[in-house]
JSON list of C-alpha atoms in Angstrom, two decimals:
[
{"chain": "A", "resi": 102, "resn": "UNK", "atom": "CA", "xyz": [-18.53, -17.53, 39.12]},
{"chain": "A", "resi": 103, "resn": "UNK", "atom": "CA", "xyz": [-17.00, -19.83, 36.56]},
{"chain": "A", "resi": 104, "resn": "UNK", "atom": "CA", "xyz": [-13.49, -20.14, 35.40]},
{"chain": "A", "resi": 105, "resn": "UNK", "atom": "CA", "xyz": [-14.60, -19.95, 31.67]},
{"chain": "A", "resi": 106, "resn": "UNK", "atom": "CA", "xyz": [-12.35, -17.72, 29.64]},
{"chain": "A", "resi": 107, "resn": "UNK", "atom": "CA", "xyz": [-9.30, -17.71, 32.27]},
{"chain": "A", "resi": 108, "resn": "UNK", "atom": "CA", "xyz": [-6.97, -17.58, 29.65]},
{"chain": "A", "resi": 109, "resn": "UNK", "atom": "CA", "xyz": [-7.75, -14.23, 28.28]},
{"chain": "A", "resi": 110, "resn": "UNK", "atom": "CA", "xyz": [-7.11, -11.07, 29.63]},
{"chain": "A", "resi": 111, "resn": "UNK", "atom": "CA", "xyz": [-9.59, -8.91, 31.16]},
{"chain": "A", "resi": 112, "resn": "UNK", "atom": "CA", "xyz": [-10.77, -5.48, 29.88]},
{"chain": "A", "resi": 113, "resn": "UNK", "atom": "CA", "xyz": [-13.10, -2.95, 32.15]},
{"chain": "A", "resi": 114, "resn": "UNK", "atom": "CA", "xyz": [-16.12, -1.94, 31.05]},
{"chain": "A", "resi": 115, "resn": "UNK", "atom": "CA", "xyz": [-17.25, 1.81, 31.51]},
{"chain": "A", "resi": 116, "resn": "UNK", "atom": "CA", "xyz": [-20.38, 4.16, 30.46]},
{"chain": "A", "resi": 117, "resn": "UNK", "atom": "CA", "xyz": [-19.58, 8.09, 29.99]},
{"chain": "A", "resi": 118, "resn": "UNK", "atom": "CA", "xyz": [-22.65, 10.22, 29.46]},
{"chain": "A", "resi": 119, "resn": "UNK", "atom": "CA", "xyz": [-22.28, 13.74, 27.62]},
{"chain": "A", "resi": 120, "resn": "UNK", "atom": "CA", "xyz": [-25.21, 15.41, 28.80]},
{"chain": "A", "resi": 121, "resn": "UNK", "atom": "CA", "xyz": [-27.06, 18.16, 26.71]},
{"chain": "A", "resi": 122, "resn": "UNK", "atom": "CA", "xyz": [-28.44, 21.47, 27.96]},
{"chain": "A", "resi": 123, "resn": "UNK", "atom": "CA", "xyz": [-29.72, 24.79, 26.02]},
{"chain": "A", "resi": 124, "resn": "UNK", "atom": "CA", "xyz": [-29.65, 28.07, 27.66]},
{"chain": "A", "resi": 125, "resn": "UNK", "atom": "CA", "xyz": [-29.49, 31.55, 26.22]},
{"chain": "A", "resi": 126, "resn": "UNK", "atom": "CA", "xyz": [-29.31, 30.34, 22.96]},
{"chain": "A", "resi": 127, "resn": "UNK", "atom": "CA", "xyz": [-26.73, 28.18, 23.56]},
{"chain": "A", "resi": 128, "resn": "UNK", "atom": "CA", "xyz": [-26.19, 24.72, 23.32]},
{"chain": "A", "resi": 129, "resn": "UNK", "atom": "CA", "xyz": [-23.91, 23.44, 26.66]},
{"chain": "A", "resi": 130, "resn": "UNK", "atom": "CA", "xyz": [-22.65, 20.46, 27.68]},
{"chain": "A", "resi": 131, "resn": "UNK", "atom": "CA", "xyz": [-21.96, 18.86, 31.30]},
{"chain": "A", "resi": 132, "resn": "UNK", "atom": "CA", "xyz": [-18.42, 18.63, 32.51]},
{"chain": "A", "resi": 133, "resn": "UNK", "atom": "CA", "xyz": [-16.69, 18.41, 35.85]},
{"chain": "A", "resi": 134, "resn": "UNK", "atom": "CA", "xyz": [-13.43, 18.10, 37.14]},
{"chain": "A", "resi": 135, "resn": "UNK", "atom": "CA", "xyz": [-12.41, 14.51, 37.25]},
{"chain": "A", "resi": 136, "resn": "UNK", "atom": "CA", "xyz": [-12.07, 13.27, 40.86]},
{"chain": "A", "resi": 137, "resn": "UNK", "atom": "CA", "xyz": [-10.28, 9.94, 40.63]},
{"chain": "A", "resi": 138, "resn": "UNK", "atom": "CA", "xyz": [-7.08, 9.21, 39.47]},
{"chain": "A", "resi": 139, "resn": "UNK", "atom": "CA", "xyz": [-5.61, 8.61, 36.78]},
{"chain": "A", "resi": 140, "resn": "UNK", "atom": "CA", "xyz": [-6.23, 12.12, 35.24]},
{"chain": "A", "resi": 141, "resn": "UNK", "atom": "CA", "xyz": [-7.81, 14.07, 38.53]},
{"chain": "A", "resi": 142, "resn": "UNK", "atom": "CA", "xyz": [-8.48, 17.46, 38.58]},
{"chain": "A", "resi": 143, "resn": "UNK", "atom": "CA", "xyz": [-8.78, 17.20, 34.34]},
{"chain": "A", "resi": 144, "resn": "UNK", "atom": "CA", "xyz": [-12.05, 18.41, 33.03]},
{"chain": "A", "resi": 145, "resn": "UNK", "atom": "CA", "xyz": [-14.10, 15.20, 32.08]},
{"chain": "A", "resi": 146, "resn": "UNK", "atom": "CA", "xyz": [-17.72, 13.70, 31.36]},
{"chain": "A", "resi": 147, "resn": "UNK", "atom": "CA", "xyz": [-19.94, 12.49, 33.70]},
{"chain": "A", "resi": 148, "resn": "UNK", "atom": "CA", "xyz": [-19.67, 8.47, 33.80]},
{"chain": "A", "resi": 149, "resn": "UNK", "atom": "CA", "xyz": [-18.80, 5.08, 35.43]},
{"chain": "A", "resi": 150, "resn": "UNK", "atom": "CA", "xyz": [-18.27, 1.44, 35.59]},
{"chain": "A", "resi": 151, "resn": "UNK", "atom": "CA", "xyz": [-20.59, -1.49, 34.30]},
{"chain": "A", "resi": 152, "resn": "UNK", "atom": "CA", "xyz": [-21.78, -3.35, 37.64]},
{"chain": "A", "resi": 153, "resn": "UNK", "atom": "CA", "xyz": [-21.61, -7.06, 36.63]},
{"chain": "A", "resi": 154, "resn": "UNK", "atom": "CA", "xyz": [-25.12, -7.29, 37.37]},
{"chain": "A", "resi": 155, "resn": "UNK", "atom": "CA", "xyz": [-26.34, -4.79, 35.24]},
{"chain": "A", "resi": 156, "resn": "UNK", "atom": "CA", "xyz": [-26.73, -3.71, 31.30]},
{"chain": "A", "resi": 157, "resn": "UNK", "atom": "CA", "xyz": [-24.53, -0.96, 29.89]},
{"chain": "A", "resi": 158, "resn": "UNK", "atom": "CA", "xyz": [-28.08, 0.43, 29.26]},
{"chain": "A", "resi": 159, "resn": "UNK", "atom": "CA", "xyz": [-29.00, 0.42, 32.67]},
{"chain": "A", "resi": 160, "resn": "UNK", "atom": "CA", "xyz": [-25.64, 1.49, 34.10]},
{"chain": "A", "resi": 161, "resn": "UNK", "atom": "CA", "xyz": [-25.87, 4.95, 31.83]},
{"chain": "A", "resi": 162, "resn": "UNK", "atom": "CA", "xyz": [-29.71, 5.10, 33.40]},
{"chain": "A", "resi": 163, "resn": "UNK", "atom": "CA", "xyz": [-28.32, 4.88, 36.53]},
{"chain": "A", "resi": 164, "resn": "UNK", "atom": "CA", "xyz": [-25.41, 7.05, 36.18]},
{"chain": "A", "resi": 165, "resn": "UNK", "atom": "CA", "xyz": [-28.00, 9.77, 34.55]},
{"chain": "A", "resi": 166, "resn": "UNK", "atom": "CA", "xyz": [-29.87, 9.84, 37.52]},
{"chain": "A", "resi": 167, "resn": "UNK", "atom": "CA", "xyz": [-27.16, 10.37, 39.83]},
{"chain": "A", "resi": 168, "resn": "UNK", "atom": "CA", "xyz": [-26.04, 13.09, 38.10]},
{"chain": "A", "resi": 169, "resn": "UNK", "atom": "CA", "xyz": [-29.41, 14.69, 37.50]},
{"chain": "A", "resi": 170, "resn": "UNK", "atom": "CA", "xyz": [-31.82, 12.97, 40.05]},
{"chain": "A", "resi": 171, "resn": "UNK", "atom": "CA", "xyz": [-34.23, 13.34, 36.40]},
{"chain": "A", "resi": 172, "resn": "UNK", "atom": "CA", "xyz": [-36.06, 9.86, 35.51]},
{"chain": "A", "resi": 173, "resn": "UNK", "atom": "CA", "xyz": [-37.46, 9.33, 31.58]},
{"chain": "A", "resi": 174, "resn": "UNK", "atom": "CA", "xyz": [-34.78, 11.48, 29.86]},
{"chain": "A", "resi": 175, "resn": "UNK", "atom": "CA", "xyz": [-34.27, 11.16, 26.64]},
{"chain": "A", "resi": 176, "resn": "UNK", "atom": "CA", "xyz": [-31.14, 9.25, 26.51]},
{"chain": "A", "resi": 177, "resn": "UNK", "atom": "CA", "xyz": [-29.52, 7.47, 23.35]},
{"chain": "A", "resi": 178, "resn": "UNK", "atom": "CA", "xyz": [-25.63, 5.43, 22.63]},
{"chain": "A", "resi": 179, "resn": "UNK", "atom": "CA", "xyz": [-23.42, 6.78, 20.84]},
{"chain": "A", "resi": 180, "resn": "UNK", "atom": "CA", "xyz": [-21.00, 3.71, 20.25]},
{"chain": "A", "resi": 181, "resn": "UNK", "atom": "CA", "xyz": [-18.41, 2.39, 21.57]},
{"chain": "A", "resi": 182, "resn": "UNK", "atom": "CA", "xyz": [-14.55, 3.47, 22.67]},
{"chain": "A", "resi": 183, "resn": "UNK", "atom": "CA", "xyz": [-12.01, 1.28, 22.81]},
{"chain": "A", "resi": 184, "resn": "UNK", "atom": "CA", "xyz": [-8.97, 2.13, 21.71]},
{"chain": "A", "resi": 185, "resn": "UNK", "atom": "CA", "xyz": [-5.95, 0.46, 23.38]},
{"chain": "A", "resi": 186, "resn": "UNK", "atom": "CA", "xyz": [-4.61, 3.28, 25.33]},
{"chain": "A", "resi": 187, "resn": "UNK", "atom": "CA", "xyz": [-7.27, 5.71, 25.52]},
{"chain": "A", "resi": 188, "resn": "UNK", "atom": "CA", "xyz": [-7.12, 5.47, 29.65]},
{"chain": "A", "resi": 189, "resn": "UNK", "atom": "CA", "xyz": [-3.99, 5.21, 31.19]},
{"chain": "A", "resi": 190, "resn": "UNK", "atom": "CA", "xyz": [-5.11, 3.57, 33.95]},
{"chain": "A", "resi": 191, "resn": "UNK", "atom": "CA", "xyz": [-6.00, 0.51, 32.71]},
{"chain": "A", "resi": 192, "resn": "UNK", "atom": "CA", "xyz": [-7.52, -1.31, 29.69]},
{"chain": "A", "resi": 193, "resn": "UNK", "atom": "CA", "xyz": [-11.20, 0.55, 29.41]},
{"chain": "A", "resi": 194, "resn": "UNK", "atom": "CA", "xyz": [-13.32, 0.44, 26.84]},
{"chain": "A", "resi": 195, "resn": "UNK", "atom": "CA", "xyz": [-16.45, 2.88, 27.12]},
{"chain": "A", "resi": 196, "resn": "UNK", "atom": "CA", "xyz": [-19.83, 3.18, 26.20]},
{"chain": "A", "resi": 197, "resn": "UNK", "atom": "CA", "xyz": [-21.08, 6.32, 25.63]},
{"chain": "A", "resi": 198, "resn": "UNK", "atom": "CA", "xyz": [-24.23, 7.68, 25.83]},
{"chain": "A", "resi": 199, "resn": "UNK", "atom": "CA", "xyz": [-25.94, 11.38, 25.15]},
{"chain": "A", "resi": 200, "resn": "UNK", "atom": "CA", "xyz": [-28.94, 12.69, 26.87]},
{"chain": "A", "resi": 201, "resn": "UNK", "atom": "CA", "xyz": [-31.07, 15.94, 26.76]},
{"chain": "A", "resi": 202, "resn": "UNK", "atom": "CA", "xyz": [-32.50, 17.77, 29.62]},
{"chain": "A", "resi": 203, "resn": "UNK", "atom": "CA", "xyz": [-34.35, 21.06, 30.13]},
{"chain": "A", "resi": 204, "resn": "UNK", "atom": "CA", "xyz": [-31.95, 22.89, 32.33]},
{"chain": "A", "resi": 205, "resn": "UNK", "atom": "CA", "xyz": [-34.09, 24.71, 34.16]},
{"chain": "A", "resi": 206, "resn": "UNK", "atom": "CA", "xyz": [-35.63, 21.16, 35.43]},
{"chain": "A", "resi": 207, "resn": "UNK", "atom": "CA", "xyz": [-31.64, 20.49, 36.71]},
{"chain": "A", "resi": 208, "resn": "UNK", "atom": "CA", "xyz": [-31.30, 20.73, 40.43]},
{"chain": "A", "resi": 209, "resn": "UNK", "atom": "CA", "xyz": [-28.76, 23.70, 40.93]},
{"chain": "A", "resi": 210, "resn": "UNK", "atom": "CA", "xyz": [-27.89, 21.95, 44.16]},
{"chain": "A", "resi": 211, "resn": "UNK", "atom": "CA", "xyz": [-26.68, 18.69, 42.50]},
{"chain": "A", "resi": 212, "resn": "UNK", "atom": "CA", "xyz": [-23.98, 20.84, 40.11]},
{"chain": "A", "resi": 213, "resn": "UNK", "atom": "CA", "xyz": [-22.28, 21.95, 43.56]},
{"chain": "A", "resi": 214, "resn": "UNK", "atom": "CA", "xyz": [-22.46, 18.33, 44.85]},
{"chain": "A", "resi": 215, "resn": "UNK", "atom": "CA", "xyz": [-21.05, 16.58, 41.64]},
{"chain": "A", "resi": 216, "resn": "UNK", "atom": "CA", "xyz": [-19.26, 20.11, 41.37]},
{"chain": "A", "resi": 217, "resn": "UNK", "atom": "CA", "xyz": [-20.09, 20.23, 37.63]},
{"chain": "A", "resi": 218, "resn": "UNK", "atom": "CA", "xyz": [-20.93, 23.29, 35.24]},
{"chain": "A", "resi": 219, "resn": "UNK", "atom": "CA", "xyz": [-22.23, 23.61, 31.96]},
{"chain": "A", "resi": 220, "resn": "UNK", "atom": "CA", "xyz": [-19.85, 25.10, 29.28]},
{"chain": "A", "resi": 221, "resn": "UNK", "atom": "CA", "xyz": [-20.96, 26.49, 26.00]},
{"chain": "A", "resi": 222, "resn": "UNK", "atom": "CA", "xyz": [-20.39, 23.68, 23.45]},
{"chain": "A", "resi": 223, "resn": "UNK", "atom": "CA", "xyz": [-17.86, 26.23, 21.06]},
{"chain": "A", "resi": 224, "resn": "UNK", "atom": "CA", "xyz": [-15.91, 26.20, 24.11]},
{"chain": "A", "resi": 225, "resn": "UNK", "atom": "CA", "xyz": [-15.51, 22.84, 25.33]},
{"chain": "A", "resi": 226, "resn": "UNK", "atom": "CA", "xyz": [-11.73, 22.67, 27.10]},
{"chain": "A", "resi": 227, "resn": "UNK", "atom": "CA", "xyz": [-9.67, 19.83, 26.47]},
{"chain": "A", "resi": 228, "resn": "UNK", "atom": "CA", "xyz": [-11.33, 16.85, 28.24]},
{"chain": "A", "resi": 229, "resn": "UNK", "atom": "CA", "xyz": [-10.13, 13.70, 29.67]},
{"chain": "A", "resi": 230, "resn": "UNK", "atom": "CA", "xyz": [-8.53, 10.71, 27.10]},
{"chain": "A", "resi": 231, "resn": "UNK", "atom": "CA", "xyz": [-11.10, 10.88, 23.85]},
{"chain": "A", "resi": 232, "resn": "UNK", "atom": "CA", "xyz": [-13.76, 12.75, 25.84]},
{"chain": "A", "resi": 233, "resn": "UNK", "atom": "CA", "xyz": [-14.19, 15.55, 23.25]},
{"chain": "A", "resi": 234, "resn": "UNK", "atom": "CA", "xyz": [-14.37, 13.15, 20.42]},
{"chain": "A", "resi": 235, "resn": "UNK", "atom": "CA", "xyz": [-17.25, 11.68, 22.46]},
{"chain": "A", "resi": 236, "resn": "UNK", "atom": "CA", "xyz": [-18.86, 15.36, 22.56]},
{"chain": "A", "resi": 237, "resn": "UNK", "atom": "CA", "xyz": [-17.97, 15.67, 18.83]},
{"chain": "A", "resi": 238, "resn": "UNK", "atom": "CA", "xyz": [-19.61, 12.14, 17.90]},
{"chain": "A", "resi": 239, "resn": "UNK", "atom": "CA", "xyz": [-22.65, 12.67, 20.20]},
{"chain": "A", "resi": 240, "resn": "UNK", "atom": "CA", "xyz": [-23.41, 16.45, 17.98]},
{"chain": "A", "resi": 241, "resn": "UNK", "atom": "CA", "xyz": [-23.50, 14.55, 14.55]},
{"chain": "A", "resi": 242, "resn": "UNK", "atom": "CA", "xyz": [-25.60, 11.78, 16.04]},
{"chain": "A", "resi": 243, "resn": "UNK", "atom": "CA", "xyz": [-28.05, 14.97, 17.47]},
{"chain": "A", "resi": 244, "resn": "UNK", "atom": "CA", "xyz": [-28.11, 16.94, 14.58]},
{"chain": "A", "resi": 245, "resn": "UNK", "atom": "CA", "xyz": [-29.04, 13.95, 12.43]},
{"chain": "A", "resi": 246, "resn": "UNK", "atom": "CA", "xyz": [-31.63, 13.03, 14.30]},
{"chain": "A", "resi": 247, "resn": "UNK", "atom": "CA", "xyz": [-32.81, 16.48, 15.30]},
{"chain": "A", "resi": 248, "resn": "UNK", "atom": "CA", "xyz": [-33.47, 16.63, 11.48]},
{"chain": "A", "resi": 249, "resn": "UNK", "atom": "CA", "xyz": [-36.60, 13.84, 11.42]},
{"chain": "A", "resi": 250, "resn": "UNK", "atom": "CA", "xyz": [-37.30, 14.16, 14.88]},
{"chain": "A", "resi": 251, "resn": "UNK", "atom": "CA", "xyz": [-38.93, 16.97, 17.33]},
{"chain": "A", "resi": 252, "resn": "UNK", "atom": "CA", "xyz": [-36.30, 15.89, 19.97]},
{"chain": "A", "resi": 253, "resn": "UNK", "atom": "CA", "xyz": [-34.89, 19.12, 20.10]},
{"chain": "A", "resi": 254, "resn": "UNK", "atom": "CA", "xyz": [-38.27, 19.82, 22.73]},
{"chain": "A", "resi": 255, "resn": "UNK", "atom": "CA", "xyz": [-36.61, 18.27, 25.81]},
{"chain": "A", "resi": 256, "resn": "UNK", "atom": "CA", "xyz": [-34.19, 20.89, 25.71]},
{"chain": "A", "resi": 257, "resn": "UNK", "atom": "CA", "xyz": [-37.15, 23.77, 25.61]},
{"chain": "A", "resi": 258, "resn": "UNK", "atom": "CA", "xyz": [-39.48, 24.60, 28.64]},
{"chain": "A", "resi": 259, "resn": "UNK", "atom": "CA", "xyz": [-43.02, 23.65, 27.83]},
{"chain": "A", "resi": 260, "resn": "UNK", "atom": "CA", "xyz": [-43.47, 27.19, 26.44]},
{"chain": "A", "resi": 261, "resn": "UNK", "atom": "CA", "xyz": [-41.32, 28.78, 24.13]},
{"chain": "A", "resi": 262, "resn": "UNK", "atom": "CA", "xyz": [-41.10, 31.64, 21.51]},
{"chain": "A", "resi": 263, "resn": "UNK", "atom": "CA", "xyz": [-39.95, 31.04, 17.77]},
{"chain": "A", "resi": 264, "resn": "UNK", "atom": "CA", "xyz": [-36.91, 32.69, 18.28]},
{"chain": "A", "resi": 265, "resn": "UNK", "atom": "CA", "xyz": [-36.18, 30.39, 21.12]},
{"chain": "A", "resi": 266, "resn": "UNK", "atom": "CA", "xyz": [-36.59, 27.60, 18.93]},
{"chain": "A", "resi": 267, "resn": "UNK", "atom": "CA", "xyz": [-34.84, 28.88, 15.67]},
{"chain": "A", "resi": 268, "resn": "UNK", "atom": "CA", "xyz": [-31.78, 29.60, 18.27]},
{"chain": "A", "resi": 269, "resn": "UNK", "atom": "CA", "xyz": [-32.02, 25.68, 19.41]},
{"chain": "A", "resi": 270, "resn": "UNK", "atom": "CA", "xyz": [-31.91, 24.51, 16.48]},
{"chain": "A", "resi": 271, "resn": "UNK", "atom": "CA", "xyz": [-28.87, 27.34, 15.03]},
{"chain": "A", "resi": 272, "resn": "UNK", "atom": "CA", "xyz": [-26.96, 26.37, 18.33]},
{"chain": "A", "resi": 273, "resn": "UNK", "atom": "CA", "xyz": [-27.29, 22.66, 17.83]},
{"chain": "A", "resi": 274, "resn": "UNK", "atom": "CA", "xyz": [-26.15, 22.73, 13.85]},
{"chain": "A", "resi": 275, "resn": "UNK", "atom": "CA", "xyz": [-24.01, 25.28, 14.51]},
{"chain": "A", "resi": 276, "resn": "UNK", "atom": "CA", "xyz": [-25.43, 28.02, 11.94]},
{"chain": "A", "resi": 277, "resn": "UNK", "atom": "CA", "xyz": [-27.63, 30.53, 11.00]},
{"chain": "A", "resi": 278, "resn": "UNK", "atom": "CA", "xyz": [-31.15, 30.00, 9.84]},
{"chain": "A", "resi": 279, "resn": "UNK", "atom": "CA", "xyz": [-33.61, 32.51, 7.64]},
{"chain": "A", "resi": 280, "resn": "UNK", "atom": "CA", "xyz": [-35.64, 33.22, 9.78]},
{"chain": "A", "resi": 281, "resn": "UNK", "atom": "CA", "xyz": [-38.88, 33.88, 7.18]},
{"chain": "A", "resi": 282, "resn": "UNK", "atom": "CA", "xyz": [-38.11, 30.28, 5.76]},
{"chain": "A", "resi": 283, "resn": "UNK", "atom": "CA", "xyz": [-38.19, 29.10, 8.99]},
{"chain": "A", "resi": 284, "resn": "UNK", "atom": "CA", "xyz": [-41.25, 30.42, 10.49]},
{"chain": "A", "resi": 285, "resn": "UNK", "atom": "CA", "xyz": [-42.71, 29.38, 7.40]},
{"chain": "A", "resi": 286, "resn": "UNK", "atom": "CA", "xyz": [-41.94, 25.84, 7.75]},
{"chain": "A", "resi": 287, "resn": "UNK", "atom": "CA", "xyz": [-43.15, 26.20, 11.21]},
{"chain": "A", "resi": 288, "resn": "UNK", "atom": "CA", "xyz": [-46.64, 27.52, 10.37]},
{"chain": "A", "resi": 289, "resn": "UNK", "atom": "CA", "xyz": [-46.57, 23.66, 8.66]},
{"chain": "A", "resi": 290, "resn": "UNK", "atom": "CA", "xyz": [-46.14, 22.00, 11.48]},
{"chain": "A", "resi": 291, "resn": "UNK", "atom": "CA", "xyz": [-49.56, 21.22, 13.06]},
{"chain": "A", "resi": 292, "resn": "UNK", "atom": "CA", "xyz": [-48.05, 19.99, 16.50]},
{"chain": "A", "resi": 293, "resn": "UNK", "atom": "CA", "xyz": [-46.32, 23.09, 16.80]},
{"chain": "A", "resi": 294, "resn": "UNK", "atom": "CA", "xyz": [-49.01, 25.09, 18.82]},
{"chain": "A", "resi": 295, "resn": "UNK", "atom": "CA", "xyz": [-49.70, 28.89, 19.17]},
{"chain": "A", "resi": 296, "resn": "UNK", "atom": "CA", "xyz": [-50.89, 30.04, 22.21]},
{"chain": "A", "resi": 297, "resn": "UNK", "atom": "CA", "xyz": [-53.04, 32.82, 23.39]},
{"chain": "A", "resi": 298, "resn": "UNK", "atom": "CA", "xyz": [-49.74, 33.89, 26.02]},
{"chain": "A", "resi": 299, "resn": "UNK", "atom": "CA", "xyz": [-47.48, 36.05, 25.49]},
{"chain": "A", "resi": 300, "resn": "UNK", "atom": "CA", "xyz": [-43.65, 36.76, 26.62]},
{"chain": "A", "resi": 301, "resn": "UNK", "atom": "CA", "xyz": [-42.93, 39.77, 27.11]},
{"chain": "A", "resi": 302, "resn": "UNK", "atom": "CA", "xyz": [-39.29, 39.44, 29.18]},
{"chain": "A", "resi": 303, "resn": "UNK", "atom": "CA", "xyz": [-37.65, 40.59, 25.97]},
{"chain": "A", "resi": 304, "resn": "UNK", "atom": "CA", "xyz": [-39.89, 43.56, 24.79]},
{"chain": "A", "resi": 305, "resn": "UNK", "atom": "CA", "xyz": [-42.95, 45.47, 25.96]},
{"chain": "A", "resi": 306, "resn": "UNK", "atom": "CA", "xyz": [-45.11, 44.05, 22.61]},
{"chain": "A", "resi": 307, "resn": "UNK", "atom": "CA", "xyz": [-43.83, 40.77, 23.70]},
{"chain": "A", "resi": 308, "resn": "UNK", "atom": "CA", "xyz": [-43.81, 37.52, 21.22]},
{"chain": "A", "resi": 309, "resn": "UNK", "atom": "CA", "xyz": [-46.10, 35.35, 21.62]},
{"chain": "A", "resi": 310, "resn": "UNK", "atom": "CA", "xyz": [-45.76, 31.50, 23.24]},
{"chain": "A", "resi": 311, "resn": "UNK", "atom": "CA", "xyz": [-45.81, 28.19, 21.61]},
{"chain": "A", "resi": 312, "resn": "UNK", "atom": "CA", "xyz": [-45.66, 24.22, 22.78]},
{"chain": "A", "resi": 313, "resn": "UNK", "atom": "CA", "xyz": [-45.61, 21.22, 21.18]},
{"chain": "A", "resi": 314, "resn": "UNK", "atom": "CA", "xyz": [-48.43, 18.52, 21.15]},
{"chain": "A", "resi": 315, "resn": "UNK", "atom": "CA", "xyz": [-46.83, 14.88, 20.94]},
{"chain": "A", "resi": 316, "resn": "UNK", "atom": "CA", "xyz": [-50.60, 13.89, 19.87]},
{"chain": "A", "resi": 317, "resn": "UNK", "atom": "CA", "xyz": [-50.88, 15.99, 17.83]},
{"chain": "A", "resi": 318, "resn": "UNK", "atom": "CA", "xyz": [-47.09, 14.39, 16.35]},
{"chain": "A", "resi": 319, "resn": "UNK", "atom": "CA", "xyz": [-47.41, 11.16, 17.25]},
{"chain": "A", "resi": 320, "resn": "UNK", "atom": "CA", "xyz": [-50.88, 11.16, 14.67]},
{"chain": "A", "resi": 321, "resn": "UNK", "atom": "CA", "xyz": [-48.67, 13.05, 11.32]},
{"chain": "A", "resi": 322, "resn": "UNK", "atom": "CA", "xyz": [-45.18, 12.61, 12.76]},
{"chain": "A", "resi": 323, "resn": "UNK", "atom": "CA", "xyz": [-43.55, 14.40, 9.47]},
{"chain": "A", "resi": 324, "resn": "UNK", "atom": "CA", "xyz": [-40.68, 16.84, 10.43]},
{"chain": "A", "resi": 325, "resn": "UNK", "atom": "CA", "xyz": [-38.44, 18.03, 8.40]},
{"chain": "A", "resi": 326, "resn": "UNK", "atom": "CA", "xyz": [-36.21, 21.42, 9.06]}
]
């Protein structure tokens, strides 16, 4: 290790990964009570520091997968957090980072071992330093992109009903949708796929079950909601 830069002072680096979940119609978030000091027992994200042999990419990646033991989730930055006494531990700036799982694939056992829970986002307590401006931040950023993109799938199980996904999409902007204008857009949508199966957990006639085809996408990828 060189002595290059010895004259300034030295600033940790951190990731902090607000994980995103939908289930009954609502979008959730990942939280836990903190279990280091300073700020223990406070409800906080998930994160940790930058190894010095690693990117900040690669320590989120990491981090994800301790938390979820999930590998090729859809993960994205947010930006960065620095302001001077946002931890009042030491000088930390942090790199945060949203990702969205199915939560059904999310291994019940690892919540009681990380002894996390996921909490409506309209309900969010008051996290740790700016850790709810992080949630806040990491919303826009979804909702943005949620608007050109067919992300909003790696929240759904492979099969899902049109009301499941006109209540992802309500839950992540945070409002109602008409629901003839939307199915109508939906009928549109080529890579949006009708099956012959139906659900029928909700009602004896049952609604019938959809998935989306990435070809199908990845071919006419125009998607607009």
């Amino acid at each position: 290790m060189t002595q290059f830069y010895s004259e300034h002072s030295k600033v940790w680096l951190s990731v902090d990964c607000i994980i995103f979940g939908f289930d009954d119609g609502k979008l959730k978030v990942l939280i836990g009570k903190r279990q280091m000091d300073p700020g223990r027992g406070e409800w906080s994200l998930y994160g940790g520091f930058v190894s010095s042999d690693e990117s900040v990419d690669e320590a989120a990646s990491r981090t994800l997968y301790e938390l979820t033991g999930l590998k090729n989730v859809f993960m994205r930055q947010v930006g960065a957090f620095g302001k001077v006494d946002r931890d009042p531990g030491e000088r930390v700036v942090s790199i945060a980072y949203y990702a969205l799982i199915n939560v059904k694939d999310y291994d019940e056992d690892l919540l009681q071992e990380h002894g996390l829970q996921w909490v409506n986002i309209d309900a969010i307590p008051k996290l740790y330093s700016d850790h709810n401006e992080m949630v806040k931040k990491a919303r826009k950023m979804m909702q943005q992109k949620l608007a050109n993109e067919p992300i909003g799938f790696r929240l759904l199980p492979n099969l899902f009903t049109l009301t499941q996904l006109q209540q992802l999409y309500e839950a992540v902007n945070g409002e109602e949708l008409d629901k003839r204008n939307f199915r109508k857009r939906i009928k549109d949508m080529d890579y949006i796929e009708k099956t012959e199966l139906v659900d029928k957990s909700k009602s004896k006639r049952g609604a019938h079950l959809y998935r989306f085809n990435k070809r199908v996408y990845n071919e006419d990828p125009t998607f607009k909601l």
